[in-house]
Short mmCIF file of C-alpha atoms in Angstrom, two decimals:
data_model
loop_
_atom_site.label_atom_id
_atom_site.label_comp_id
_atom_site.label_asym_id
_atom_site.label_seq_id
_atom_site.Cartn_x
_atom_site.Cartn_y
_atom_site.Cartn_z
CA UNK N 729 -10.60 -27.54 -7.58
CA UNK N 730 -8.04 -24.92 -8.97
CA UNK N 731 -7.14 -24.55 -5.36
CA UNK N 732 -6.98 -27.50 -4.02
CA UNK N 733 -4.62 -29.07 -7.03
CA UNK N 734 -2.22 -25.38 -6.56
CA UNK N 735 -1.84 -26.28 -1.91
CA UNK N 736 -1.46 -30.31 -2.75
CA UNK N 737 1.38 -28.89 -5.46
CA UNK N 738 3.12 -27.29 -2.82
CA UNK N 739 2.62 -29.55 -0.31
CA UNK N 740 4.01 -32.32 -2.76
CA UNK N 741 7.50 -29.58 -2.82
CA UNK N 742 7.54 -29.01 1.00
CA UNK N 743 7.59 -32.72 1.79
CA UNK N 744 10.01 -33.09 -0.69
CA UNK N 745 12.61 -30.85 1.98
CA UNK N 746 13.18 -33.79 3.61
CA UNK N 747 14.11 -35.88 1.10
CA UNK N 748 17.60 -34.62 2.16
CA UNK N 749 19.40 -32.96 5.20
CA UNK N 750 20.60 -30.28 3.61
CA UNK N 751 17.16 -27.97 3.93
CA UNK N 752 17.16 -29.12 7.41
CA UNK N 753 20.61 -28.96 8.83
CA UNK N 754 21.17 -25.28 6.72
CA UNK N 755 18.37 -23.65 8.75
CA UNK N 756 19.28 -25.20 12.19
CA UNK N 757 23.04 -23.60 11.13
CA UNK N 758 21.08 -20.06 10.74
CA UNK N 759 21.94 -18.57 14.60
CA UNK N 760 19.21 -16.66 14.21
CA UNK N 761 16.41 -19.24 14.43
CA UNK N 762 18.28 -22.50 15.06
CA UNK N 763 15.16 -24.95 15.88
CA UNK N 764 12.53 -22.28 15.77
CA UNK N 765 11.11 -23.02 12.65
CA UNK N 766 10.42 -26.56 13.17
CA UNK N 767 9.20 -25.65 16.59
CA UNK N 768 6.58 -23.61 15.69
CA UNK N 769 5.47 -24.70 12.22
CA UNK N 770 6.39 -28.87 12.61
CA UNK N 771 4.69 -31.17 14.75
CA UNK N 772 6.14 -33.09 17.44
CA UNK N 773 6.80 -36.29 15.97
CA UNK N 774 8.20 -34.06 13.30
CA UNK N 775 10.69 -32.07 15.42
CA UNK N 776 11.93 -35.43 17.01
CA UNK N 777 12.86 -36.44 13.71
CA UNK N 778 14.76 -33.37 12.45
CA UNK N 779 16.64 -33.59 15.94
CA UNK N 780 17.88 -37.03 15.27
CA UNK N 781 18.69 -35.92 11.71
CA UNK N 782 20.96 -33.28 13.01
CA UNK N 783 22.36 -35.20 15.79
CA UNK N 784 23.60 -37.93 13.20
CA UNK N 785 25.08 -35.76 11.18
CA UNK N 786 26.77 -34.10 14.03
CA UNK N 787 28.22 -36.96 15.22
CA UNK N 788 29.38 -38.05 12.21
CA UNK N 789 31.23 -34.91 11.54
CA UNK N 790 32.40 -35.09 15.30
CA UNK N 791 34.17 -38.32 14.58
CA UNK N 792 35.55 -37.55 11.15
CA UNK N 793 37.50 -34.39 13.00
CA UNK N 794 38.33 -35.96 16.08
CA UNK N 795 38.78 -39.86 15.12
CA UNK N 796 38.02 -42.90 16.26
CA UNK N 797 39.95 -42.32 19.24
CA UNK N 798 38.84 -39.45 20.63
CA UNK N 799 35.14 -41.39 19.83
CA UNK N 800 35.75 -44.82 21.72
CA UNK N 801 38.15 -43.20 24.50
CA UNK N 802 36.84 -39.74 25.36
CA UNK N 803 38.24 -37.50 28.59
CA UNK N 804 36.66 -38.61 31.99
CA UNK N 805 34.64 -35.77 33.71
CA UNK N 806 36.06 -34.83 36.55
CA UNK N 807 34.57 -33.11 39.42
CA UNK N 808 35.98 -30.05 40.67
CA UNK N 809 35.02 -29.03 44.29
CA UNK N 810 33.16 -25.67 42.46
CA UNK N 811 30.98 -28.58 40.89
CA UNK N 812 30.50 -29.99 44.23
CA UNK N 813 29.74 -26.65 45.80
CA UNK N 814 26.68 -25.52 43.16
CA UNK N 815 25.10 -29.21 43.67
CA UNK N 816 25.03 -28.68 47.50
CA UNK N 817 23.64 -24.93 47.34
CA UNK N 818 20.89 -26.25 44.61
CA UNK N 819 19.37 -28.77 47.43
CA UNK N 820 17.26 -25.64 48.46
CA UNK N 821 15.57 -25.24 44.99
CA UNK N 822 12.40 -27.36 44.05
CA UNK N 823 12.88 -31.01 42.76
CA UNK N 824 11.56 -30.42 38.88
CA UNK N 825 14.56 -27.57 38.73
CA UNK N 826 16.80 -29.75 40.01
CA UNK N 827 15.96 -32.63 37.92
CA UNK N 828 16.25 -30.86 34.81
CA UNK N 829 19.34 -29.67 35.41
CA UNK N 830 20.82 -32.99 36.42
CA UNK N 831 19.31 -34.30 33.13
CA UNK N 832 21.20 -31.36 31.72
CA UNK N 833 24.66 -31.72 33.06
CA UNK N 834 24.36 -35.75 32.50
CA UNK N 835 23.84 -34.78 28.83
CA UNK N 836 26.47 -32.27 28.40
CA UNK N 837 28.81 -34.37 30.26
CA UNK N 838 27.96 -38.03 29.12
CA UNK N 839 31.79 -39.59 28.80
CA UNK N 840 30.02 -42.00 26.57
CA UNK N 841 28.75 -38.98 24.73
CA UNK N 842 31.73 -36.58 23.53
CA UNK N 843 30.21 -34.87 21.06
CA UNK N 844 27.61 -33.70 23.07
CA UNK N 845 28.54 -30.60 24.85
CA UNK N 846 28.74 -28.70 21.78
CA UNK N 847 25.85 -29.79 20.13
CA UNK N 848 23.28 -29.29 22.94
CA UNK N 849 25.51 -25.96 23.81
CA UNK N 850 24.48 -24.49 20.52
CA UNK N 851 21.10 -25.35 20.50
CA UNK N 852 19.76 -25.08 23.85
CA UNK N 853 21.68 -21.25 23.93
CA UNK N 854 18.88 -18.35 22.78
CA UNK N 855 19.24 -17.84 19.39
CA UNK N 856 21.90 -15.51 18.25
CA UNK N 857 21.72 -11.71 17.01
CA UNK N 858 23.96 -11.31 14.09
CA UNK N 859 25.40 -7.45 13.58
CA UNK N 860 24.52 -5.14 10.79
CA UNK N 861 26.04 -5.69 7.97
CA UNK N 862 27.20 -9.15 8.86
CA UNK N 863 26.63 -12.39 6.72
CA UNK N 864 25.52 -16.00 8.55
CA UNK N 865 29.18 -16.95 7.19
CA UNK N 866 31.12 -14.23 8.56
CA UNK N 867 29.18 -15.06 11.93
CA UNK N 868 30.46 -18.40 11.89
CA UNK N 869 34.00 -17.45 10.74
CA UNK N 870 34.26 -15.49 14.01
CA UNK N 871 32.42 -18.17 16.19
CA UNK N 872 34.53 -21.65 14.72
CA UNK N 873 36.48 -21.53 18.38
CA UNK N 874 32.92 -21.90 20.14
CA UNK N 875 31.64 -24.42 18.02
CA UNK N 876 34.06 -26.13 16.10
CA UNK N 877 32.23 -29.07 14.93
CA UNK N 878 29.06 -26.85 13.86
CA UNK N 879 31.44 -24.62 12.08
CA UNK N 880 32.68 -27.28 9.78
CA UNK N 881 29.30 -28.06 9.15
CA UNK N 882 27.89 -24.57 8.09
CA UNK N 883 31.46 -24.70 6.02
CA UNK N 884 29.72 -27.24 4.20
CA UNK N 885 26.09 -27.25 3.80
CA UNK N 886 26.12 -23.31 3.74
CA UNK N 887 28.11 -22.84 0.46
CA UNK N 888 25.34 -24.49 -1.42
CA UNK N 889 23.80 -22.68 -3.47
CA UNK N 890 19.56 -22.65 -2.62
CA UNK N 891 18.43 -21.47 -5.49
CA UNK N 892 19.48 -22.91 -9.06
CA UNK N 893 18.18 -19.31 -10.85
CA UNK N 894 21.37 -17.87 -11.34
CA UNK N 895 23.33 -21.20 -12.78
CA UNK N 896 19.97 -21.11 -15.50
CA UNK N 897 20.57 -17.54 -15.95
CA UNK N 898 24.20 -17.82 -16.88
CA UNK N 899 23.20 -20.77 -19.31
CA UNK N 900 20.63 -18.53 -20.74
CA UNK N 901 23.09 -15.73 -21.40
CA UNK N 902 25.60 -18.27 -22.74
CA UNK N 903 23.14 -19.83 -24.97
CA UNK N 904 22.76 -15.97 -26.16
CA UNK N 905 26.41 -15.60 -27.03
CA UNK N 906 27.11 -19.50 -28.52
CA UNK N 907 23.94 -19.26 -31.31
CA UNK N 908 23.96 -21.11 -34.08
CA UNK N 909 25.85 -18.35 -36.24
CA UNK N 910 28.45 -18.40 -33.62
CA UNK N 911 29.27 -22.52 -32.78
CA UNK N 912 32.97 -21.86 -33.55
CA UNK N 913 33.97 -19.83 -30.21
CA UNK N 914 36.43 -21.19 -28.00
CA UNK N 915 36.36 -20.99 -24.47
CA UNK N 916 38.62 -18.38 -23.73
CA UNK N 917 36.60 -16.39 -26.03
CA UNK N 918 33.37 -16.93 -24.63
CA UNK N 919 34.10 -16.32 -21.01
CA UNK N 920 35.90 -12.91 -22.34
CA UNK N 921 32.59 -12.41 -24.15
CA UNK N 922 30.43 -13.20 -21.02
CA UNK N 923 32.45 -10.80 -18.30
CA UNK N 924 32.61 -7.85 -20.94
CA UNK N 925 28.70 -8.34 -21.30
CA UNK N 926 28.24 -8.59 -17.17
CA UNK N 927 30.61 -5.87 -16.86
CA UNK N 928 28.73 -2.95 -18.73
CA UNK N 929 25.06 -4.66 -17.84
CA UNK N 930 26.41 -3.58 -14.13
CA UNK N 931 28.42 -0.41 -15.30
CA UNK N 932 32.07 -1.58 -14.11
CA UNK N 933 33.87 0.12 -17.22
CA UNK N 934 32.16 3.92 -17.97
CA UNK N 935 32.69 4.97 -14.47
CA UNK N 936 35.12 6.91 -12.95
CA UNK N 937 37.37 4.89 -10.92
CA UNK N 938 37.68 4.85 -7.36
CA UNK N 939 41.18 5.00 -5.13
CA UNK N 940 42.44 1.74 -5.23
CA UNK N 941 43.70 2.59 -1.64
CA UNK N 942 42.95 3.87 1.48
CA UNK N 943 46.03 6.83 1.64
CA UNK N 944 44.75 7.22 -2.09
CA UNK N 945 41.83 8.33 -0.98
CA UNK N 946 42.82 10.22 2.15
CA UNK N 947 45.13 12.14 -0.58
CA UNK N 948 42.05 13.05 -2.52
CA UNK N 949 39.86 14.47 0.32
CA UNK N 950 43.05 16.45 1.61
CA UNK N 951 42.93 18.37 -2.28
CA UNK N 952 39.49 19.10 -1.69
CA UNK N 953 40.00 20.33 1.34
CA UNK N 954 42.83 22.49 0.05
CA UNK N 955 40.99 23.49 -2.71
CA UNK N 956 38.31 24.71 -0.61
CA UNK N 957 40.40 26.69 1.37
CA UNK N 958 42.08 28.44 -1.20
CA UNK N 959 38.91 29.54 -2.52
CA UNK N 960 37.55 30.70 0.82
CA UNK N 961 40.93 32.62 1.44
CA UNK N 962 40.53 34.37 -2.32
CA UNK N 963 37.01 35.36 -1.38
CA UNK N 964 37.93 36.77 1.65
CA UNK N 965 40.55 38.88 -0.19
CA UNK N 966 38.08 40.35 -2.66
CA UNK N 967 35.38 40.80 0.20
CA UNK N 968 38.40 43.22 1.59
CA UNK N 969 38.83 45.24 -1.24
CA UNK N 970 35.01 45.20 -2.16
CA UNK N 971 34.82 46.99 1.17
CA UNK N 972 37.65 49.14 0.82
CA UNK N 973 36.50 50.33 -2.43
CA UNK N 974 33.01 51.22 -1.14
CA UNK N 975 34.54 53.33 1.71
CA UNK N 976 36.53 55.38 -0.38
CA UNK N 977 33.14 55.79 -3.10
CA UNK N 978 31.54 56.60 0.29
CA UNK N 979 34.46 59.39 1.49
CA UNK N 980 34.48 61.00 -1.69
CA UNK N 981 30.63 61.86 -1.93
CA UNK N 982 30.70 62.87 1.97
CA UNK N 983 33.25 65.46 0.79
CA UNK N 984 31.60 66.51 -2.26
#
């Protein structure tokens, strides 16, 4: 029974993800999965619905950035003789290929459809590899020219925060500092209070300080480097006369 109550719990807190976009939309904006996860763990009546979430959303953003407009009076297609060309050298290839790419093209070039070049561009790609070291943020920062209108929306849905842990943690603390023997302390003074305490809990102060530039700390490694060489020069200098010293010991008992 224990069991059973703990899975319909959880269940009761996954359904509860699409109570609003924002779960949904911030792991389609993760280049690294995109649809994926609804592909493999969602079912398909499940998928079609987080597909027409997204697309709603997209297309709301798409007309907020580009206006009415550029909504009701989009660029006609036009067909360049290269366009012409690839259709005529495709007539060789079977008729499934060719009808899903001419369900393809219609939907990446639909003039009644704008907005969706980039959107089916993004998601119909592979899914992305993002560098060492790199952040899904930085990833779109360098990618807003490729997708503009998803960019704006990972602007947006990515800066929230998922978890609320730290915001309760830094109530906790502050509950900690504002006690009932201390209800007098202004602001100013708390949030001095609050960064000294964060600031030794992560040892910022009793450390030795870092150059605060990069020719600060080229200037430091060329002293060590100086350093060393004036020791290995000194020792080379008393290795000399070590030897010169022993030669003579060994000259004078030869002649004795």
């Amino acid at each position: 029974m224990s069991i059973t109550a703990g899975c319909q719990k959880i269940d009761g807190y996954y359904e509860k993800t699409t109570d609003t976009p924002a779960y949904i939309l911030s792991m389609v904006l993760d280049p690294r999965q995109k649809l994926g996860h609804f592909k493999k763990n969602w079912l398909l009546d499940l998928q079609g619905d987080v597909v027409k979430c997204v697309e709603d959303l997209f297309k709301e953003r798409y007309t907020k950035l580009q206006g009415e407009t550029a909504a009701l009076h989009p660029p006609a297609t036009v067909k360049t003789k290269l366009g012409i060309l690839l259709r005529e050298l495709s007539d060789d290839e079977e008729d499934t290929d060719i009808n899903n790419a001419d369900t393809r093209d219609l939907a990446l070039e639909d003039p009644n459809c704008p907005w969706s070049r980039e959107f089916h561009i993004y998601l119909d790609t592979p899914v992305e590899t993002i560098p060492e070291g790199w952040t899904m943020i930085a990833w779109w920062g360098m990618n807003v020219h490729h997708y503009p209108v998803w960019a704006s929306l990972a602007h947006d849905y990515l800066a929230m925060m998922a978890s609320s842990v730290s915001s309760e943690r830094a109530f906790s603390q502050g509950g900690i500092t504002i006690s009932k023997w201390h209800n007098r302390l202004k602001g100013d003074v708390v949030e001095a209070l609050q960064s000294l305490k964060c600031a030794i809990r992560t040892n910022l102060i009793f450390r030795e300080p870092g150059p605060s530039t990069i020719s600060e700390g080229y200037e430091e490694d060329d002293g060590e480097n100086d350093s060393e060489d004036e020791e290995g020069w000194d020792s080379l200098v008393i290795d000399a006369e070590a030897e010169d010293a022993d030669n003579d010991a060994e000259d004078a008992d030869n002649d004795d």
